[in-house]
mmCIF file of C-alpha atoms and ligand atoms in Angstrom:
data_model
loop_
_atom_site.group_PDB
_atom_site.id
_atom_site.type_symbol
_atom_site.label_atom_id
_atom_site.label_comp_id
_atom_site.label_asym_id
_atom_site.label_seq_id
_atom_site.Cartn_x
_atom_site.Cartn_y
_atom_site.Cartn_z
ATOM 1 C CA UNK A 27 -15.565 -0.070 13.105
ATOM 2 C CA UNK A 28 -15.597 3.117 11.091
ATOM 3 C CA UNK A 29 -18.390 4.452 12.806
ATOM 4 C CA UNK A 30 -16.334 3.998 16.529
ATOM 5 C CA UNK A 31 -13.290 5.682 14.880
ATOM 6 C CA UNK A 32 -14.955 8.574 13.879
ATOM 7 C CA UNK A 33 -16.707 9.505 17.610
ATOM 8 C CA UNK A 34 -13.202 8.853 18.639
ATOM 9 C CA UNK A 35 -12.128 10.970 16.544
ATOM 10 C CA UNK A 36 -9.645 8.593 14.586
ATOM 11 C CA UNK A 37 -9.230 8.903 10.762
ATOM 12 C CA UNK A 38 -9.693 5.685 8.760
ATOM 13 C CA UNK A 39 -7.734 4.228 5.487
ATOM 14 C CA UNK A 40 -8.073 1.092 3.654
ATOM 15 C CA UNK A 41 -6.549 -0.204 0.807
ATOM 16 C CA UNK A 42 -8.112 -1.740 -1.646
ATOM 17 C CA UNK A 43 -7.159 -3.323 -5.870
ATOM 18 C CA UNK A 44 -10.389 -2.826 -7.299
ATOM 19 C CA UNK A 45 -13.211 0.195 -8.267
ATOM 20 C CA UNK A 46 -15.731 -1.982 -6.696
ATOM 21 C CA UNK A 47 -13.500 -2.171 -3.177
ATOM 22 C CA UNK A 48 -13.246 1.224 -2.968
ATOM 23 C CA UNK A 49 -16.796 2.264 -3.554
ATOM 24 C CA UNK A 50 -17.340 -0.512 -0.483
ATOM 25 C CA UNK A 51 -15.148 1.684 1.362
ATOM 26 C CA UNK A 52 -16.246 5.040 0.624
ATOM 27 C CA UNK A 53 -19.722 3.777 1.371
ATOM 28 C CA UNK A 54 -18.494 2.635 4.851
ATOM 29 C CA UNK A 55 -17.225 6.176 5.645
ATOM 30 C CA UNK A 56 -13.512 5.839 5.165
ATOM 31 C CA UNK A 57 -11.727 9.077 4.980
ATOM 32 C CA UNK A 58 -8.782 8.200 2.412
ATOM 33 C CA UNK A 59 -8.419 5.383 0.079
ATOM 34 C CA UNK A 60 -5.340 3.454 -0.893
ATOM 35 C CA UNK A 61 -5.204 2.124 -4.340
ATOM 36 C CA UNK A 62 -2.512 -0.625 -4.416
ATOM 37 C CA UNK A 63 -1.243 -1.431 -8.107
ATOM 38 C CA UNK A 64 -0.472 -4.880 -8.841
ATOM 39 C CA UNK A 65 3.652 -3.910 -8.796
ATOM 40 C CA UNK A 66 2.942 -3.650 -4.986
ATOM 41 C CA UNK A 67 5.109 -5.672 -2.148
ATOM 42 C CA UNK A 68 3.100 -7.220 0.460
ATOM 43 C CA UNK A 69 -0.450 -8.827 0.459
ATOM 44 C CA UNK A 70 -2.542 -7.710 -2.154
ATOM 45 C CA UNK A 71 -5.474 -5.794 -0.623
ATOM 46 C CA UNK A 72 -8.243 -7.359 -2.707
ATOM 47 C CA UNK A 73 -11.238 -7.455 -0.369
ATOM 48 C CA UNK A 74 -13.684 -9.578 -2.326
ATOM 49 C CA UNK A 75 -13.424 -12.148 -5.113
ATOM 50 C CA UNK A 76 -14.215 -9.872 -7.929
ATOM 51 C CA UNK A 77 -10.480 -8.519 -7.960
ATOM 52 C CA UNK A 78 -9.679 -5.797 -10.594
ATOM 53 C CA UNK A 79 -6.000 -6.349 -10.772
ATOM 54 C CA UNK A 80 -4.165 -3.534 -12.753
ATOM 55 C CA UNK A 81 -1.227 -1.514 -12.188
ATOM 56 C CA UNK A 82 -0.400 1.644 -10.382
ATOM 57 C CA UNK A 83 -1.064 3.778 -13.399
ATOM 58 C CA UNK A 84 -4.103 2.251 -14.288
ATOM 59 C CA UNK A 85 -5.730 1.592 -10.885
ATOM 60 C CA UNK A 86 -4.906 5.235 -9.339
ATOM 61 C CA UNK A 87 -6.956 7.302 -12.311
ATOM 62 C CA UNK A 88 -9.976 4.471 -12.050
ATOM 63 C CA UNK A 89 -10.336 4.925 -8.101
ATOM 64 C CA UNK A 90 -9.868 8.821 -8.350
ATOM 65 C CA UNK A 91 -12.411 9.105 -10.847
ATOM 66 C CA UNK A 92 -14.713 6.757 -8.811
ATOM 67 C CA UNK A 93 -14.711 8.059 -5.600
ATOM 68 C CA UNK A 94 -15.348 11.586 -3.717
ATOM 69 C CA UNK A 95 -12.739 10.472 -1.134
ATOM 70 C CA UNK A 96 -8.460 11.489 -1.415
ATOM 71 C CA UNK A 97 -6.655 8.848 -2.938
ATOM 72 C CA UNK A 98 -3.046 7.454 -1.874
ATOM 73 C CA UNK A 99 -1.129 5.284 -4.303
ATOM 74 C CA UNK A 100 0.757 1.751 -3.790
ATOM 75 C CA UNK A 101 2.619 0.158 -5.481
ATOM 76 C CA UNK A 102 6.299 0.765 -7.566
ATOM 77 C CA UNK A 103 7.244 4.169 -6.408
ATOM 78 C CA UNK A 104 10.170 5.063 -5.146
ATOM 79 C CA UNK A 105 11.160 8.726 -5.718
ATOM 80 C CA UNK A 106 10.341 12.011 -6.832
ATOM 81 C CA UNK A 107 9.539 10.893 -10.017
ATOM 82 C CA UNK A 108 7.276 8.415 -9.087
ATOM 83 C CA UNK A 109 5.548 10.590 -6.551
ATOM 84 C CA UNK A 110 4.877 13.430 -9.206
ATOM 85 C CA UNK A 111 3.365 10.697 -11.715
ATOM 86 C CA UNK A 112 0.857 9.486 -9.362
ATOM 87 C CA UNK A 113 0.113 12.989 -8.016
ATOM 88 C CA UNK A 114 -0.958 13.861 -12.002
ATOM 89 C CA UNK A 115 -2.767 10.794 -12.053
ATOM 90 C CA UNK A 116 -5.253 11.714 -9.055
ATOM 91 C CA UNK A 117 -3.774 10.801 -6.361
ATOM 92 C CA UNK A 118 -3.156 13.099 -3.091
ATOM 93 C CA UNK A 119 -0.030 11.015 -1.723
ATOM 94 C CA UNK A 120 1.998 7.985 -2.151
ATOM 95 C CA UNK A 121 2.310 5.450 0.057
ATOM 96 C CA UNK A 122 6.307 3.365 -0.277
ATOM 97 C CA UNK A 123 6.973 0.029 1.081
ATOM 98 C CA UNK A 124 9.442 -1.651 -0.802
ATOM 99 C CA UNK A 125 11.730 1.749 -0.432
ATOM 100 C CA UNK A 126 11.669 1.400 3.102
ATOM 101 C CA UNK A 127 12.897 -1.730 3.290
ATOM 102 C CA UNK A 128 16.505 -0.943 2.013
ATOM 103 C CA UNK A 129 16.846 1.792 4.311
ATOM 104 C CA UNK A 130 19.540 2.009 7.150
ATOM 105 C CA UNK A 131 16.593 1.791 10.245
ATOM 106 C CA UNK A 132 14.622 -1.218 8.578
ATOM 107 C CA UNK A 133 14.262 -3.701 10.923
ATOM 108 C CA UNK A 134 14.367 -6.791 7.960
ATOM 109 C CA UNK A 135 17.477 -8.655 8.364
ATOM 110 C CA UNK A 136 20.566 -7.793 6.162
ATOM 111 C CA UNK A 137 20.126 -10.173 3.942
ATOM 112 C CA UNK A 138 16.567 -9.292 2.934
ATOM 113 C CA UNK A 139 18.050 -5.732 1.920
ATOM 114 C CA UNK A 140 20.329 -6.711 0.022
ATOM 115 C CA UNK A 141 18.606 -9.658 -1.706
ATOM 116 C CA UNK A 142 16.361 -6.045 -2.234
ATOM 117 C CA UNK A 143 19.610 -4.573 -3.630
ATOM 118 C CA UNK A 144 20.246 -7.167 -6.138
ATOM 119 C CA UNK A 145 16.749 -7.937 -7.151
ATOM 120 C CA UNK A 146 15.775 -7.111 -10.644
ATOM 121 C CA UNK A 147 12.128 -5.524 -11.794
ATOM 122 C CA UNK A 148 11.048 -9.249 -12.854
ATOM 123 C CA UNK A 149 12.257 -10.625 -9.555
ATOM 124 C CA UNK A 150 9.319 -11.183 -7.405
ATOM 125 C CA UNK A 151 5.942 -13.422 -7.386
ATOM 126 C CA UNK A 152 2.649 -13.288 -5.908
ATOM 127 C CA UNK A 153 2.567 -15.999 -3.837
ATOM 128 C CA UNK A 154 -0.036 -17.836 -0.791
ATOM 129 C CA UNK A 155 3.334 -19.717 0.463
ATOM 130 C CA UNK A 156 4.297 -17.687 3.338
ATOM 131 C CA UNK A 157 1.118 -16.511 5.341
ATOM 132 C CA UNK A 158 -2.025 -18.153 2.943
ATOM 133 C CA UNK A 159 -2.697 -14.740 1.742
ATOM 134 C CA UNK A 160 -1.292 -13.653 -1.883
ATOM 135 C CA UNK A 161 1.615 -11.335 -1.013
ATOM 136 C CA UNK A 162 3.676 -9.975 -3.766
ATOM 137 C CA UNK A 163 7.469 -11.178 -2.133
ATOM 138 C CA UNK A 164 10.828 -11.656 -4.002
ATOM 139 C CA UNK A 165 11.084 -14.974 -5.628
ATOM 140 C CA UNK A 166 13.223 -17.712 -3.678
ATOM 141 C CA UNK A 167 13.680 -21.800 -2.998
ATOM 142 C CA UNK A 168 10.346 -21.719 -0.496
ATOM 143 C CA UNK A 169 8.373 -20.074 -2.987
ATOM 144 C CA UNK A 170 9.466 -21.767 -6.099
ATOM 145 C CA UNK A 171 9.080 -25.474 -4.055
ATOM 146 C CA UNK A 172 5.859 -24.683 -2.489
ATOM 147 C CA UNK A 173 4.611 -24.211 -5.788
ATOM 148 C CA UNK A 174 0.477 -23.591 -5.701
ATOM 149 C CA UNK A 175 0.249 -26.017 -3.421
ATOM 150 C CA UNK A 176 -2.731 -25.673 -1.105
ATOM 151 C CA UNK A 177 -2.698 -23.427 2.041
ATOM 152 C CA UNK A 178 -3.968 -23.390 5.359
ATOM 153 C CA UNK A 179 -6.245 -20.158 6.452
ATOM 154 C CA UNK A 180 -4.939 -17.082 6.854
ATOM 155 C CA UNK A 181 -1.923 -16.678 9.153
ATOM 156 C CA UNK A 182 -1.909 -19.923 10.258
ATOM 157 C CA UNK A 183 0.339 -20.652 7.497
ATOM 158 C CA UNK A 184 2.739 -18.646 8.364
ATOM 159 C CA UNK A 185 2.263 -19.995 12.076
ATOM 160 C CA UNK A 186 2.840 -23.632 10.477
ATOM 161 C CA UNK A 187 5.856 -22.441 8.456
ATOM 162 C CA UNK A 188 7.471 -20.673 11.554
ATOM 163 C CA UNK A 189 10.217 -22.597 12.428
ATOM 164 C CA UNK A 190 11.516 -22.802 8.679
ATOM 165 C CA UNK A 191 11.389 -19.121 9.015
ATOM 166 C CA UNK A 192 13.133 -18.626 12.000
ATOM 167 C CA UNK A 193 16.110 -21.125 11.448
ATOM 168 C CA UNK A 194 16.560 -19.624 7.868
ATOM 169 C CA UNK A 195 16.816 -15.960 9.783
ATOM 170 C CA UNK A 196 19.361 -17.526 12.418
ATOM 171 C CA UNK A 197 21.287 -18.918 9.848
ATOM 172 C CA UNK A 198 20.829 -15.594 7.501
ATOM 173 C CA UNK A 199 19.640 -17.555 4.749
ATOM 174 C CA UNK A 200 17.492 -15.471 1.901
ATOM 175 C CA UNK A 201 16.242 -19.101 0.166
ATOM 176 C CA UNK A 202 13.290 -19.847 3.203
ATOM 177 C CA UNK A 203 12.545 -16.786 4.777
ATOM 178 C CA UNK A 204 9.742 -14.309 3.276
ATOM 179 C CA UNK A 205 10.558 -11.068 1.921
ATOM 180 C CA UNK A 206 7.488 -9.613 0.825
ATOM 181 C CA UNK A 207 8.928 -6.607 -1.768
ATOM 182 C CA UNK A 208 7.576 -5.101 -5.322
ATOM 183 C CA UNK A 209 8.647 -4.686 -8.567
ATOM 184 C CA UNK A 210 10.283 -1.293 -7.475
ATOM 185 C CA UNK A 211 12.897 -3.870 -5.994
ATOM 186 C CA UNK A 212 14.421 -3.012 -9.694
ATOM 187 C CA UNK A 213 14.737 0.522 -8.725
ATOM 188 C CA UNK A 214 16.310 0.140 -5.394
ATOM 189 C CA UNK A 215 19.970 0.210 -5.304
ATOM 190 C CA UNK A 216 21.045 1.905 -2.224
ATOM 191 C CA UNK A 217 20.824 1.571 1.671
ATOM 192 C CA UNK A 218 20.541 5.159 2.758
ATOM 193 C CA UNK A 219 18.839 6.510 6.172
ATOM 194 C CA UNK A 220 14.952 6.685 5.874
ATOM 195 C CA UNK A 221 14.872 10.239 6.402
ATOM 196 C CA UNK A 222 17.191 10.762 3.620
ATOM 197 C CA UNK A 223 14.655 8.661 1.029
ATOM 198 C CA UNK A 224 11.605 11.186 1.879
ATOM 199 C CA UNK A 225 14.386 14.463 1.634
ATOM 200 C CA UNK A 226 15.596 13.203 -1.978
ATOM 201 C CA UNK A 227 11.962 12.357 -2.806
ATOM 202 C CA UNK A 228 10.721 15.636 -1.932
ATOM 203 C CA UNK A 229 13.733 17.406 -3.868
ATOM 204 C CA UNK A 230 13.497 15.354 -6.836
ATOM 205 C CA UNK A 231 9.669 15.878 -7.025
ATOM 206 C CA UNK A 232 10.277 19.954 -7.380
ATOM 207 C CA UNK A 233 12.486 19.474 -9.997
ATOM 208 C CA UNK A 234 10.600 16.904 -11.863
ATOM 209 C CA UNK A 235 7.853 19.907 -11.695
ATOM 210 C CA UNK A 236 9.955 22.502 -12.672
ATOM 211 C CA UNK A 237 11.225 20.830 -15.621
ATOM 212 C CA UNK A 238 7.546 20.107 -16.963
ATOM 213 C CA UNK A 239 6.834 24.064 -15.552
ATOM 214 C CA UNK A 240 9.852 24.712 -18.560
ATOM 215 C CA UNK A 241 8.129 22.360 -21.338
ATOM 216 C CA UNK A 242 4.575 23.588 -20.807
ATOM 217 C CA UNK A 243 5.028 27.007 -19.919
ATOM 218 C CA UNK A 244 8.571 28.950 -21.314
ATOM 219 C CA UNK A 245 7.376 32.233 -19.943
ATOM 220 C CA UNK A 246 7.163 30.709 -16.653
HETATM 221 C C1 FMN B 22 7.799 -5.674 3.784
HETATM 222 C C2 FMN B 22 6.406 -5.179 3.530
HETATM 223 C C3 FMN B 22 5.459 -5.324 4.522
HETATM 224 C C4 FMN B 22 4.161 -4.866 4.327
HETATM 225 N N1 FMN B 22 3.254 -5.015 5.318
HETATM 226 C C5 FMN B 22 2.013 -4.535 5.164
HETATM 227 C C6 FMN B 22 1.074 -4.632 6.228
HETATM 228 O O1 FMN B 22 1.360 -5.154 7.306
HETATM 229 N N2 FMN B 22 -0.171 -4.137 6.027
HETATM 230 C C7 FMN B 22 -0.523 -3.535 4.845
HETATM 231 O O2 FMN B 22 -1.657 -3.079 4.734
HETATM 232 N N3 FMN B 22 0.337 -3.449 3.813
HETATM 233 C C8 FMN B 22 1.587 -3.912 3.956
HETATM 234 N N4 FMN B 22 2.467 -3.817 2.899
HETATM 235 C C9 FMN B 22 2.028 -3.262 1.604
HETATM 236 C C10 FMN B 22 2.146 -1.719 1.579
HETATM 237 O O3 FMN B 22 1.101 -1.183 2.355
HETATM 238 C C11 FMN B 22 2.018 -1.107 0.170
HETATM 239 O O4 FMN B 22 0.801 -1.456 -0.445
HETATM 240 C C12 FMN B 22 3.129 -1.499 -0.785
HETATM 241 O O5 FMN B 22 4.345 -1.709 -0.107
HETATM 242 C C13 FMN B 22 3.314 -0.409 -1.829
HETATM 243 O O6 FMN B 22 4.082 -0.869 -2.905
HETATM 244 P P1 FMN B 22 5.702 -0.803 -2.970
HETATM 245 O O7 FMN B 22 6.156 -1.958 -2.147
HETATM 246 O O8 FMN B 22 5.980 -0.947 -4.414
HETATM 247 O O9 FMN B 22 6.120 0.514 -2.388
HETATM 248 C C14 FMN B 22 3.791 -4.270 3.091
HETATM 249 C C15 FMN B 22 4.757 -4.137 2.089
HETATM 250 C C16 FMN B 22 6.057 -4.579 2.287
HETATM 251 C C17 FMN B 22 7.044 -4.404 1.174
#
């Protein structure tokens, strides 16, 4: 599949948990690697059983120092801040999901942001529940009743599970629908426009550098 991309041209990311995922990767000729830390919203991209879960700070440095390939980072950040810490740590972007969700264009339905907005840091689970794939997603009644109770494949649980999800959406009800989000959900306390979220990350990023520019370097 790589290999087709490439004579058409088309770059080629993958995401991946593990040192052992992403030199899979890199060996298969992707262009840029994401490493997701386990703070992450969404599936977890572990690839094969042998999962190296760690978090953002960990996994970023362990993948950048494995790999001759630029490395994105997943998982917890949500501002300038966050971006400049990863950026030190070896990486060569960030990729946000969790952020985007309590933005103004998100599609998710109101009450998923704001169940976003009120969401602590200890607030979500990694859970097979929703689709039979562990997905970090904030912790409600569907996930606490389904328990580790055995799945069907891939997808077709969340085909099974549809029409509890749609109803709970019709009826705007946070307790059965899935809202796959991070541990940055403890960060998030605002609904601004998207474009606004990259503008403040970008700003706050400069000045995070400047400030360490001050520390390191007074002359500067
Ligand atoms: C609502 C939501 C949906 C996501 N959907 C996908 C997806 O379809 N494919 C994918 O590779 N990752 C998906 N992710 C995971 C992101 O790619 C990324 O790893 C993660 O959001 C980064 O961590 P953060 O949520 O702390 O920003 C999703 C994440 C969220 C929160």
């Amino acid at each position: 599949m790589v290999a087709r991309c490439h004579e058409r041209e088309i770059r080629v990311m993958a995401m991946v948990t593990s040192v052992k995922d992403a030199r899979a990767v890199a060996a298969a000729g992707v262009d840029i690697i994401v490493a997701q830390g386990t703070e992450a919203g969404g599936h977890r991209s572990n690839w094969t059983e042998a999962v190296e879960e760690a978090g953002t700070m960990v996994i970023v440095p362990r993948i950048a120092d494995a790999v001759d390939r630029p490395i994105v980072a997943a998982g917890g950040i949500v501002d300038g801040r966050g971006l400049v810490a990863v950026l030190a740590l070896g990486a060569a972007g960030v990729m946000l999901g969790t952020r985007f969700i309590a933005t103004r264009e998100s599609i998710a339905p109101p009450f998923f942001k704001q169940s976003v907005l009120a969401a602590g840091a200890g607030d979500t689970i990694v859970s097979r529940a929703f689709t039979g794939l562990p997905m970090r997603t904030l912790r409600n009644q569907f996930a606490s009743d389904y328990g580790d109770a055995p799945v069907l494949p891939a997808m077709l649980q969340s085909n099974a599970a549809e029409d509890i999800f749609k109803a709970a959406a019709a009826r705007g009800d946070a307790r059965y629908f899935p809202m796959p989000a991070g541990e940055s959900a403890g960060l998030i306390d605002d609904l601004p426009p998207a474009a606004d979220v990259v503008r403040r990350i970008a700003v706050e990023a400069s000045a995070a550098v400047r400030g360490f520019t001050a520390v390191f370097d007074p002359q500067a």
